[in-house]
Coordinates of C-alpha atoms and ligand atoms in Angstrom, one line a residue:
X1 CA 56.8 51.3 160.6
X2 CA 59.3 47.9 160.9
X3 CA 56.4 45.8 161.4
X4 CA 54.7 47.2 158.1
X5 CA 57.6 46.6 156.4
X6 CA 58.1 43.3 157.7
X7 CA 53.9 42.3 157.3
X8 CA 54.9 43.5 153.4
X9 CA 57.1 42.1 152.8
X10 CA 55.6 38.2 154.2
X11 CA 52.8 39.3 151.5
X12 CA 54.9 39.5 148.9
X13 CA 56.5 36.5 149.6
X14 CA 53.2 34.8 149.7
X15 CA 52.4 36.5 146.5
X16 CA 55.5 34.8 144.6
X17 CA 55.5 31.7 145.9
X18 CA 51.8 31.4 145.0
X19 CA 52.2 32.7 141.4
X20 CA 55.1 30.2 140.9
X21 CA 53.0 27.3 141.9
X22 CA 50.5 28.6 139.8
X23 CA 52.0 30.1 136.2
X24 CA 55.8 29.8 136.4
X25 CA 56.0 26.7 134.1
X26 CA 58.2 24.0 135.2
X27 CA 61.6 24.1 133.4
X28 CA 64.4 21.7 135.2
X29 CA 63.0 18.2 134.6
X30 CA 65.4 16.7 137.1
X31 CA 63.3 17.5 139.7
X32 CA 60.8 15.0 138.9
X33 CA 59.9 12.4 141.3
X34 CA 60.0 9.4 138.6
X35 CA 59.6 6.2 140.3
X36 CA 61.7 3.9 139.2
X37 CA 64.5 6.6 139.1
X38 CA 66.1 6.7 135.6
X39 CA 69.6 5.7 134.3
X40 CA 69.8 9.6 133.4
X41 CA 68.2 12.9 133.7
X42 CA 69.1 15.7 131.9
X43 CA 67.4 19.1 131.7
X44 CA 67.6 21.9 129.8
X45 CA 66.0 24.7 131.2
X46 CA 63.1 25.8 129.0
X47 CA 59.2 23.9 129.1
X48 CA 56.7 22.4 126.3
X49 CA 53.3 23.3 126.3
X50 CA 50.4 20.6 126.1
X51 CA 47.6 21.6 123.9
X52 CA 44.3 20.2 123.3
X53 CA 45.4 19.8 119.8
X54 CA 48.6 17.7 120.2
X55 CA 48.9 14.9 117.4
X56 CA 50.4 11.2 118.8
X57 CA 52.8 10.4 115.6
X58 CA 54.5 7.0 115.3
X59 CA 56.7 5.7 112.7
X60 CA 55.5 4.2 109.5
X61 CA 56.4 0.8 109.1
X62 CA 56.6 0.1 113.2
X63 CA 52.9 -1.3 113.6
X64 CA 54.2 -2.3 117.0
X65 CA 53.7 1.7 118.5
X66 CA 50.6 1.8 117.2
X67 CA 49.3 0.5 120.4
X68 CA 51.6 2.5 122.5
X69 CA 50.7 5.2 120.6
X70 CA 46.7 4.3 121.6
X71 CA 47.8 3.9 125.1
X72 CA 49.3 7.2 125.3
X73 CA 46.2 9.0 123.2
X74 CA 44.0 7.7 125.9
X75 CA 46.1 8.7 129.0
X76 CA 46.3 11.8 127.5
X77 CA 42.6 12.1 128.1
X78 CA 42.1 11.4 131.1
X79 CA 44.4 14.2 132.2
X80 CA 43.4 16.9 129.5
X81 CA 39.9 15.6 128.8
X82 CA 41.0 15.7 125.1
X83 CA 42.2 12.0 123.2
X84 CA 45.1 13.4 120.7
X85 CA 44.3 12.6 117.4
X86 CA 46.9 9.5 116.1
X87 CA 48.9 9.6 112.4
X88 CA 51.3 7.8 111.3
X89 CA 54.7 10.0 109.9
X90 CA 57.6 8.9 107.3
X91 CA 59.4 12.0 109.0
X92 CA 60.4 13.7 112.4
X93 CA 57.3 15.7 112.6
X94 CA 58.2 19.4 113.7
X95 CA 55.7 19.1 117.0
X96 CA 54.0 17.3 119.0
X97 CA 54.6 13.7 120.3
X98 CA 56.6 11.5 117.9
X99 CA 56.9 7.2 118.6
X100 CA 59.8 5.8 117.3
X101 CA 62.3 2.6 117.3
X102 CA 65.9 2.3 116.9
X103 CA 68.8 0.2 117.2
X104 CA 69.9 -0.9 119.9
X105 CA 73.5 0.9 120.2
X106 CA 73.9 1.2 123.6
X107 CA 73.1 -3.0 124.3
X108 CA 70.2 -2.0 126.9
X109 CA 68.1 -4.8 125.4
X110 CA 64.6 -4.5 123.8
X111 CA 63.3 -2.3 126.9
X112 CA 65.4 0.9 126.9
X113 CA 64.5 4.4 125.2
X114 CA 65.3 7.9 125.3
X115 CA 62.9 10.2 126.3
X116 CA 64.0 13.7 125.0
X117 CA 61.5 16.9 125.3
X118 CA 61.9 19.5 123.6
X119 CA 59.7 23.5 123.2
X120 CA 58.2 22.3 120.3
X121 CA 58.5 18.3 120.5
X122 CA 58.6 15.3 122.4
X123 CA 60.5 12.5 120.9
X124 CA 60.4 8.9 122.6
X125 CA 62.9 6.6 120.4
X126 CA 62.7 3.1 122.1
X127 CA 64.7 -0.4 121.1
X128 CA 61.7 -1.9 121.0
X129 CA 58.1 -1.4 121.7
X130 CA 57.6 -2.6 125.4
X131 CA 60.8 0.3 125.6
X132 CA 58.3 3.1 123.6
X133 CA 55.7 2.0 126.7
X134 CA 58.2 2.6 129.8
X135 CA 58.8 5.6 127.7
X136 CA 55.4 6.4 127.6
X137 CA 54.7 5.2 131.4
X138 CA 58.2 8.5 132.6
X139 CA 56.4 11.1 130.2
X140 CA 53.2 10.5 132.3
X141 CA 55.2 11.0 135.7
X142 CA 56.1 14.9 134.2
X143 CA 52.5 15.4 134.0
X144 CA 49.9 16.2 137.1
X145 CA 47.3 13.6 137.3
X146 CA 44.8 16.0 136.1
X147 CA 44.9 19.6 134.2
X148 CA 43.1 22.1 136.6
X149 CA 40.5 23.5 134.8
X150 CA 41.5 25.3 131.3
X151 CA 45.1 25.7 133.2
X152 CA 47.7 25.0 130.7
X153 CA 50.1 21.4 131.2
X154 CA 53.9 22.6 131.0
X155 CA 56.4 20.5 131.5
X156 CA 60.2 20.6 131.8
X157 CA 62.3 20.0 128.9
X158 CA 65.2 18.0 128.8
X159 CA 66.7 14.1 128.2
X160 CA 65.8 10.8 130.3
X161 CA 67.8 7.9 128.5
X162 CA 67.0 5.1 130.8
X163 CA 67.2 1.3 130.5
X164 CA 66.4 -1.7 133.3
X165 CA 68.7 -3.5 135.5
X166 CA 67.1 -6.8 135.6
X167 CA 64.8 -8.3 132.8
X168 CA 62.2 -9.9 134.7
X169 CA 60.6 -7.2 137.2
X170 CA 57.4 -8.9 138.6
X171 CA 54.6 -9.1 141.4
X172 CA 52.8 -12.1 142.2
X173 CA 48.8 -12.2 143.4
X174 CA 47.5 -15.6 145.0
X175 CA 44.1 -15.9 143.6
X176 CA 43.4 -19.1 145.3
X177 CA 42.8 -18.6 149.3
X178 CA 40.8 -15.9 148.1
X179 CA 39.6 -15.3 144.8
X180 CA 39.9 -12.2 142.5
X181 CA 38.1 -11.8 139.3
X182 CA 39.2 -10.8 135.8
X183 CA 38.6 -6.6 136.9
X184 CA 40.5 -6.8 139.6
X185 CA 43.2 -8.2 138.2
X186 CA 43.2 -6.0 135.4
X187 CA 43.5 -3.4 138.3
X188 CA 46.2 -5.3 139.7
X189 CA 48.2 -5.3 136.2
X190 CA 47.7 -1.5 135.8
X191 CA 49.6 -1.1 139.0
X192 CA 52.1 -2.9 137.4
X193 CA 52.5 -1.0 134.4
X194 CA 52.8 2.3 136.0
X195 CA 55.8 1.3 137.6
X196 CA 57.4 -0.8 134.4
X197 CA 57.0 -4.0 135.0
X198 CA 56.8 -6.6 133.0
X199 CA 55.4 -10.0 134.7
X200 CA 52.7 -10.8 137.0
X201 CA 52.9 -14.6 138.7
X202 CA 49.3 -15.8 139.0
X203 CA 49.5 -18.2 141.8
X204 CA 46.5 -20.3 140.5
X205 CA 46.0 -23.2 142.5
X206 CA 46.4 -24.1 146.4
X207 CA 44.8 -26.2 149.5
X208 CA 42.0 -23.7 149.6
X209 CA 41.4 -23.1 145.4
X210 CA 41.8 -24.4 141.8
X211 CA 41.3 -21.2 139.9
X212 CA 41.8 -21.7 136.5
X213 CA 39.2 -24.6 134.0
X214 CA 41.0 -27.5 132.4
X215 CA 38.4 -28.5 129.6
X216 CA 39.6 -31.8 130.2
X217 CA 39.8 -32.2 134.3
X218 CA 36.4 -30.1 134.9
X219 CA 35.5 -31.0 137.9
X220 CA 39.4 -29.2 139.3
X221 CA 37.3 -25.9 139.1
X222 CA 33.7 -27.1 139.8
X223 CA 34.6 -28.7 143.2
X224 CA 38.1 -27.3 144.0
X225 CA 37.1 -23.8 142.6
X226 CA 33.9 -23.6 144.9
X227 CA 35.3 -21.8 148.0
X228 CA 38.4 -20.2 149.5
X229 CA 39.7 -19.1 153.0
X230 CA 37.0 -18.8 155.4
X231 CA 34.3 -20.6 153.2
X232 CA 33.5 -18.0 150.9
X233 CA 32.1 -18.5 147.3
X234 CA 35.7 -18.9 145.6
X235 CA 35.2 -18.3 141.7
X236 CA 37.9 -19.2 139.0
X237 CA 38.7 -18.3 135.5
X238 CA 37.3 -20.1 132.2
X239 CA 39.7 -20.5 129.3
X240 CA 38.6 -17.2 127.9
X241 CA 38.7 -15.2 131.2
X242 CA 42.3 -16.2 131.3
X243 CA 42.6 -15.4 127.4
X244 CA 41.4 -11.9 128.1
X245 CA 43.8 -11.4 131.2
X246 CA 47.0 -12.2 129.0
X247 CA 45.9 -10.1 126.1
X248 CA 45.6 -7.0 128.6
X249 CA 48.5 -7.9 130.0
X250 CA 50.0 -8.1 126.6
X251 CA 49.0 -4.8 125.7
X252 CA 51.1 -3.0 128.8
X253 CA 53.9 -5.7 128.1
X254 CA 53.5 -7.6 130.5
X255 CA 53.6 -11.4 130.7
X256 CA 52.0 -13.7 132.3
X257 CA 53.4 -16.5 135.2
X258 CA 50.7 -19.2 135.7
X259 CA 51.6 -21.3 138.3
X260 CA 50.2 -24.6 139.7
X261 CA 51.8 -25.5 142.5
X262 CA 52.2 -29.1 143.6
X263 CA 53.0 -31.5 144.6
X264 CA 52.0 -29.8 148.1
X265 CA 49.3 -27.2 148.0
X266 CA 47.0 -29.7 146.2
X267 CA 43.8 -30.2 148.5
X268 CA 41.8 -28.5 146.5
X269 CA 42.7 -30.7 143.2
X270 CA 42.3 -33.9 145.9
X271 CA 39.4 -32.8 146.7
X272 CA 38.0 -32.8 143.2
X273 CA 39.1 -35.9 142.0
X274 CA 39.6 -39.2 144.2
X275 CA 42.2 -41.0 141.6
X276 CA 44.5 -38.1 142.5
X277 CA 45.1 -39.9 146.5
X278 CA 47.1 -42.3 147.2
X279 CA 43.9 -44.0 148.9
X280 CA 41.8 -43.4 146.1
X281 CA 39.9 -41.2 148.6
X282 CA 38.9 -37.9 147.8
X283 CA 39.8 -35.1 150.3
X284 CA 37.5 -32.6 152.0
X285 CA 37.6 -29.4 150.7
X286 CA 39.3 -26.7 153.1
X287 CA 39.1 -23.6 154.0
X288 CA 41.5 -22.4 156.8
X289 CA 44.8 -21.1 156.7
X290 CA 47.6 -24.1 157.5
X291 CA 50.2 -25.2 155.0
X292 CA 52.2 -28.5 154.2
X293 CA 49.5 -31.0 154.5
X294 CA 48.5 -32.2 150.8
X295 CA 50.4 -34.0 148.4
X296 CA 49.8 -35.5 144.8
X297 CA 50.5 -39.3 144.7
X298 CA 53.8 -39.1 142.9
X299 CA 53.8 -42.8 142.0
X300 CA 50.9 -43.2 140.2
X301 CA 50.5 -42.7 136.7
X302 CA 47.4 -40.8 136.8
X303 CA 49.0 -37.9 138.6
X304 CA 51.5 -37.5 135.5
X305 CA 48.1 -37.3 133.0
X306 CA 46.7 -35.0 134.9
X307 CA 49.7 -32.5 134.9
X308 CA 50.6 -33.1 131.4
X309 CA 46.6 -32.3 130.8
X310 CA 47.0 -29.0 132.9
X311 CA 50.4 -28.4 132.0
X312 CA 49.6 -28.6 128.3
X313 CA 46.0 -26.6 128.6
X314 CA 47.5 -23.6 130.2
X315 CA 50.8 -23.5 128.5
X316 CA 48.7 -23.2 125.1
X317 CA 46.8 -20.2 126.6
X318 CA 50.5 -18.5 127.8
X319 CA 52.4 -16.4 125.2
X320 CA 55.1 -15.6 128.0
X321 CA 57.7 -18.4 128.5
X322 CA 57.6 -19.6 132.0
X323 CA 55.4 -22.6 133.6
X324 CA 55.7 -21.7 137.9
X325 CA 55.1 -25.7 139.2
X326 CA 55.5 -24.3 143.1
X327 CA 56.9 -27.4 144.4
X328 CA 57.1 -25.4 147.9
X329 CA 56.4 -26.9 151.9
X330 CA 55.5 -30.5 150.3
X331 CA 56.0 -31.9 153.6
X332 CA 54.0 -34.9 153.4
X333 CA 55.8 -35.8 150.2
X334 CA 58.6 -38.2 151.1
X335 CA 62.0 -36.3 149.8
X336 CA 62.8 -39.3 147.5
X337 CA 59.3 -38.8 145.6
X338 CA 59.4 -35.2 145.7
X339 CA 62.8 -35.1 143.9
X340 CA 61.3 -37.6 141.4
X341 CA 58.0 -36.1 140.9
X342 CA 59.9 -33.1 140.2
X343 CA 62.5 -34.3 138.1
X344 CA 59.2 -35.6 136.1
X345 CA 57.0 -32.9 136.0
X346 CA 59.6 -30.7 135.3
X347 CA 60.3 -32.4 131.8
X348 CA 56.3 -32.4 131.1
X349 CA 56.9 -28.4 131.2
X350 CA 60.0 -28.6 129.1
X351 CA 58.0 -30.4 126.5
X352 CA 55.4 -27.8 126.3
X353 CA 58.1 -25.3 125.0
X354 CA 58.1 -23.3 128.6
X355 CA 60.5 -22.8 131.0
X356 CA 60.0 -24.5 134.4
X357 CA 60.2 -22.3 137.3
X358 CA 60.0 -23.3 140.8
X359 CA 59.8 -22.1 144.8
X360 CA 63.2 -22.7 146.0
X361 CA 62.6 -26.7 147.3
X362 CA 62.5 -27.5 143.8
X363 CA 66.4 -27.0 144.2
X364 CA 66.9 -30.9 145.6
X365 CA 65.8 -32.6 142.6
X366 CA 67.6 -32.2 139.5
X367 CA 67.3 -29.3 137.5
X368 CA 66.9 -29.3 133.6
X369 CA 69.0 -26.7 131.8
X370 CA 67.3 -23.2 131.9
X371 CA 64.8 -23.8 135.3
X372 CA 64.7 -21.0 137.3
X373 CA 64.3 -21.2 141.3
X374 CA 62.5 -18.2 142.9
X375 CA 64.4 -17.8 146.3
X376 CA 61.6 -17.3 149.0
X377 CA 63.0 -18.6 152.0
X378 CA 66.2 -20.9 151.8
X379 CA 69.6 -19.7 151.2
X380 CA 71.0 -23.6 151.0
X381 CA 68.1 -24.6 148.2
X382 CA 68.7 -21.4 146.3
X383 CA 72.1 -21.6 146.3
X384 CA 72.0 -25.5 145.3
X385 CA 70.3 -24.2 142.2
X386 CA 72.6 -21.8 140.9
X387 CA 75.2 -24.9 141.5
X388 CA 73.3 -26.8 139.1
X389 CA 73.2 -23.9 136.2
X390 CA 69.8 -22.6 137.0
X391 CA 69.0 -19.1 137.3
X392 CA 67.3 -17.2 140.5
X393 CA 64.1 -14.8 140.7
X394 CA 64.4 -12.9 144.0
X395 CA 61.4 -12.7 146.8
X396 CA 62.7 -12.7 149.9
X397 CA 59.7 -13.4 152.2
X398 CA 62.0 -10.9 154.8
X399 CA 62.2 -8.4 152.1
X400 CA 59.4 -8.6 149.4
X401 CA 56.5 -10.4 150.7
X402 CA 53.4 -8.1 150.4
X403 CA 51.4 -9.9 152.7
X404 CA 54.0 -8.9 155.2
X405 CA 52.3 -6.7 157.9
X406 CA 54.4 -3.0 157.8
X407 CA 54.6 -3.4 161.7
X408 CA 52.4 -4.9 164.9
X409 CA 49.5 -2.3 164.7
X410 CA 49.0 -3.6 160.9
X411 CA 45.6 -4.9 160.8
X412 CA 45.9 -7.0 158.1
X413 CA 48.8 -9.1 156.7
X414 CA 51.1 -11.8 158.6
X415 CA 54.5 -11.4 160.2
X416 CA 56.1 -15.2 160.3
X417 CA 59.2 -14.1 158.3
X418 CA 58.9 -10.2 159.4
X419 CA 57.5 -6.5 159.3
X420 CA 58.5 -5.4 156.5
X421 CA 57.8 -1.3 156.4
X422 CA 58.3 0.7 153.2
X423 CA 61.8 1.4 154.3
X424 CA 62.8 -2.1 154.8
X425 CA 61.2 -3.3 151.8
X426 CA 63.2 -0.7 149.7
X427 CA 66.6 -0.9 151.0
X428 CA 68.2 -4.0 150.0
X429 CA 69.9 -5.1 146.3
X430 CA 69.4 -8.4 144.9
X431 CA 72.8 -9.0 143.8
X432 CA 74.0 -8.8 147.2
X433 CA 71.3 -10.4 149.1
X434 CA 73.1 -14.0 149.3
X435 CA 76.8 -14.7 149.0
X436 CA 77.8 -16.4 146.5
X437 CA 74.2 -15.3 144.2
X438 CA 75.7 -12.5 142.1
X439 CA 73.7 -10.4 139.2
X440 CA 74.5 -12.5 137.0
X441 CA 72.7 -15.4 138.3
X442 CA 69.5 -13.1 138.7
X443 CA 67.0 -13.3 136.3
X444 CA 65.2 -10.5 138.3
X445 CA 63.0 -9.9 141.4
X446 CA 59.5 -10.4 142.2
X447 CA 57.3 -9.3 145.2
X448 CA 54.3 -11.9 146.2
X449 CA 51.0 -11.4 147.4
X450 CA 49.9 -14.0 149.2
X451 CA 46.4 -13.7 150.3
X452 CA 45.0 -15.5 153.5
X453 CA 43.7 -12.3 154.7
X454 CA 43.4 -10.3 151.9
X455 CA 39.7 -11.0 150.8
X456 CA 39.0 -7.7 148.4
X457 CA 40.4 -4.8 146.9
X458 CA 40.5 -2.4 149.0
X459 CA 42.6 -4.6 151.9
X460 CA 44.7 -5.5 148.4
X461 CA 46.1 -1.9 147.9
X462 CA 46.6 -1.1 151.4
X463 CA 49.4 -4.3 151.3
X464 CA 51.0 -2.8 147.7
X465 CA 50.9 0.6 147.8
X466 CA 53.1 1.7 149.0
X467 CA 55.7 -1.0 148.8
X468 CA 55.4 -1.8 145.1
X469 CA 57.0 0.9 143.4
X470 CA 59.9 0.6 145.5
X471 CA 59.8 -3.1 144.3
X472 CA 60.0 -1.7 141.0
X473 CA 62.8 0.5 141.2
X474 CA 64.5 -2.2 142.6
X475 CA 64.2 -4.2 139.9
X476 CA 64.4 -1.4 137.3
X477 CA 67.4 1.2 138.6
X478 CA 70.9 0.8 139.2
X479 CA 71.8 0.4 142.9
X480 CA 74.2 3.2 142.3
X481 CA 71.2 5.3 142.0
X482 CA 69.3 4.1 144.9
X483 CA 68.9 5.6 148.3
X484 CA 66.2 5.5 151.1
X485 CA 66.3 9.2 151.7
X486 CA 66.1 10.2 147.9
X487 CA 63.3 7.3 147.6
X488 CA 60.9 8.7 149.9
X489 CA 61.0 11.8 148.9
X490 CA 60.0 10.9 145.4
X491 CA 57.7 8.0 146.7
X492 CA 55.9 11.0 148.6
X493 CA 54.4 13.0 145.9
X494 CA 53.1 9.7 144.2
X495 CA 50.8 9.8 146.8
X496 CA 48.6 11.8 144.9
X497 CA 48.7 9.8 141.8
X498 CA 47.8 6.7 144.3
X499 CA 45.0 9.1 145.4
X500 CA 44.4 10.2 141.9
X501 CA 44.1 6.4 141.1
X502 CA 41.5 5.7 143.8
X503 CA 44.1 3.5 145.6
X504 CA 43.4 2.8 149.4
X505 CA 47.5 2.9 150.8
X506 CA 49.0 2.5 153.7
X507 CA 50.7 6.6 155.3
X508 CA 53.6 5.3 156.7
X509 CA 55.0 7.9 158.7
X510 CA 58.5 7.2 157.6
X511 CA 57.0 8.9 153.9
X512 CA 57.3 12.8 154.2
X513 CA 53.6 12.9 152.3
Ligands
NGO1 C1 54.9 -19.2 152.0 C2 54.0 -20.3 151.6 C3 52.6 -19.8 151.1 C4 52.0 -18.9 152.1 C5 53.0 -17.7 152.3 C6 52.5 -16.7 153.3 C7 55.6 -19.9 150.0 C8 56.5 -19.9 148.8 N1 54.8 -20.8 150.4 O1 55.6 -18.8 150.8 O2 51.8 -20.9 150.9 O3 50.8 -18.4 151.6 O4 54.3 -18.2 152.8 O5 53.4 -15.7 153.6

């Protein structure tokens, strides 16, 4: 008799928990693993309803959300099957999904909004568009990745109001030891938009790869662009390749960081044009995997053509502000002509209306007003920088380097400045990371992929997932709001969306999948 009791009573237990996975509609919207975790989460208890027929409304007169508004439509899709029809409204519409701007009362800058979903309507009202698109990019995260079936989409009501900590929130991908075409990069910048961020470095030129055509220096892509590491086919984008990667990038606000780094990292460029050498000799192209051993000849004239030609042909393809010049391990650069090639080049950038930016060596020469130095590696360069007024992007190689193995049993990835698992990469807070370096000398952070043994996809997304969105919330959410324990929780049930996105990732066991 006890143990029929007992056996009925596990059934019935079974039999609720089942039907409130299955039809109880979700109602408390702070249980939502949103990656980066926002400002604030408020919920109030009931659930909206998607239907097929939901309209995507944005306000007349902000053409800006039109394109958010697209964006949404078509995300939409993919989970319901059904695109919402668009229209534009002079009014609060009474339901649906309504797009809107406002000032900016609460000074969060041009990226904060307020997500607020109601029974009957979902309102995001953003300081500017890129905020409607973060906006868009948390509603998403309170939806499954797909509808099941004819299953109807609830979702919990309630109030995010959320805004960034830092402004620049980016990832870098080195396209040179081994090169990745204008898809997977598009992949690459999808990743980034999930997660609201809003640059992506390309690291366009090394030893091993030029990656990018200069209409007037052609032979840069036809000779240096004609392998990478391990003597592989190589590949590099033409003028319009590199159009239609900012304009995509555009469109999820994000901007792009060309770099061309020098005077180091040059072989390939050496290799493609003899005048470049101090010996007038051109170099052999290479293929392996060592660093330091190239150099520009600083004191001839023809090396400051050439990087006013490239400097000026890429900076009139780049919307986004910044110019990256590298300038990092020039070790057979004398320090005398390093600091006046950079002093030099860095002028050349400033004249094409961007904003140098530069590996933390670039530190020793001396820096125009506004350059920015992207810490990597030296505390004493960095820190020289701020001295001089300049302002710091963080990548810690011990921190944020994706090309960081997660441990020894790692096949791919290296380890020279550590193993960096998903814990390790998350916990740690810019502001703090060097004495001295406070928030307010922090433009941001940004996580690099460097790619000596990364040669595809696949390999790619196995070193960024699943260490980029915790990149992102470091660069998006207060540290107050930041914990390890919360994190991985959260970070657990994107694991379906990775799946759901086709993403190979590494399972670390430290991740309660
Ligand atoms: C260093 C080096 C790169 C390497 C990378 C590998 C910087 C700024 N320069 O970082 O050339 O690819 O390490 O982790």
């Amino acid at each position: 008799m006890k143990s029929k009791l007992i056996s009925a009573l596990i059934i019935s237990i079974i039999m609720i928990s089942f039907s409130s996975c299955e039809n109880e509609p979700a109602t408390d919207l702070t249980q939502t693993s949103f990656i980066p975790v926002p400002a604030s989460v408020t919920a109030t208890g009931s659930s909206f309803q998607i239907e097929k027929s939901i309209v995507v409304y944005y306000e007349e007169g902000e053409e800006g959300l039109k394109q958010t508004a697209q964006f949404l439509s078509e995300a939409l899709a993919q989970i319901t099957g059904t695109a919402p029809l668009i229209e534009v409204v002079q009014e609060l519409p009474k339901e649906g999904i309504y797009l809107s701007l406002t000032e900016d009362e609460q000074n969060t800058g041009n990226e904060g909004y307020i997500l607020t979903i109601g029974k009957e309507l979902i309102s995001i009202d953003a300081t500017g568009a890129a905020g409607s698109f973060y906006g868009i990019q948390t509603l998403l995260q309170t939806l499954p990745v797909k509808a099941e079936g004819d299953q109807p989409i609830h979702i919990a009501t309630g109030t995010v109001n959320d805004f960034p900590e830092y402004g620049y929130r980016g990832a870098m991908l080195d396209v040179s030891r081994h090169f990745f075409d204008v898809e997977d990069v598009k992949r690459f910048i999808d990743f980034l938009a999930t997660y609201k961020m809003n640059a992506l470095h390309l690291h366009l030129s090394d030893d091993q790869g030029w990656r990018i055509e200069i209409k007037s220096w052609p032979k840069l892509t036809e000779i240096g662009g004609s392998t990478e590491v391990g003597g592989g086919d190589g590949g590099y984008y033409t003028q319009e390749d590199y159009t239609e990667l900012v304009n995509y990038a555009n469109e999820r606000h994000i901007i792009i960081v060309p770099e061309i780094d020098m005077p180091g990292h040059t072989n390939a460029a050496l290799a493609s044009y003899p005048e470049l050498n101090c010996d007038g000799k051109a170099t052999e192209l290479y293929t392996g995997t060592e660093v330091g051993f190239s150099t520009l000849c600083t004191r001839n004239e023809t090396t400051y053509q050439f990087v006013e030609d490239v400097v000026r042909e890429i900076s009139a393809l780049t919307p986004g502000p910044f110019f990256h010049i590298g300038g990092d391990e020039s070790h057979v650069t004398a320090h005398d002509d390093y600091v006046y090639f950079i002093n030099r080049v860095q002028k050349i950038v400033d004249s094409h209306g961007k904003r140098v930016m530069g590996w933390d060596e670039i530190a020793n020469a001396s820096l125009i007003d506004n350059a920015v130095v992207q810490f990597w590696a030296d505390i004493k360069n960095t820190t020289m920088g701020v001295e001089q007024g300049a302002k710091v992007i963080m990548s810690p190689a011990k921190k944020a380097y994706l090309d960081m193995q997660y441990d020894s049993t790692t096949h791919l990835g290296l380890h020279w400045a550590a193993y960096i698992e998903v814990d390790t990469a998350y916990d740690w807070n810019p502001a703090t990371y060097i004495e001295g370096i406070t928030k307010e000398n922090i433009l941001g952070i940004e996580s690099p992929l460097w790619t000596e043994t990364i040669t595809n996809m696949d390999e790619l997304e196995y070193m960024v997932f699943p260490r980029l969105p915790g990149f992102a919330e470091i660069g998006w959410s207060s540290p107050d709001l930041r914990n390890w324990e919360g994190y991985k929780n959260r970070l657990a049930q994107h694991g379906k969306r990775f799946e759901a996105m086709g993403i190979d990732y590494y399972k670390s066991n430290l991740v309660p999948w």
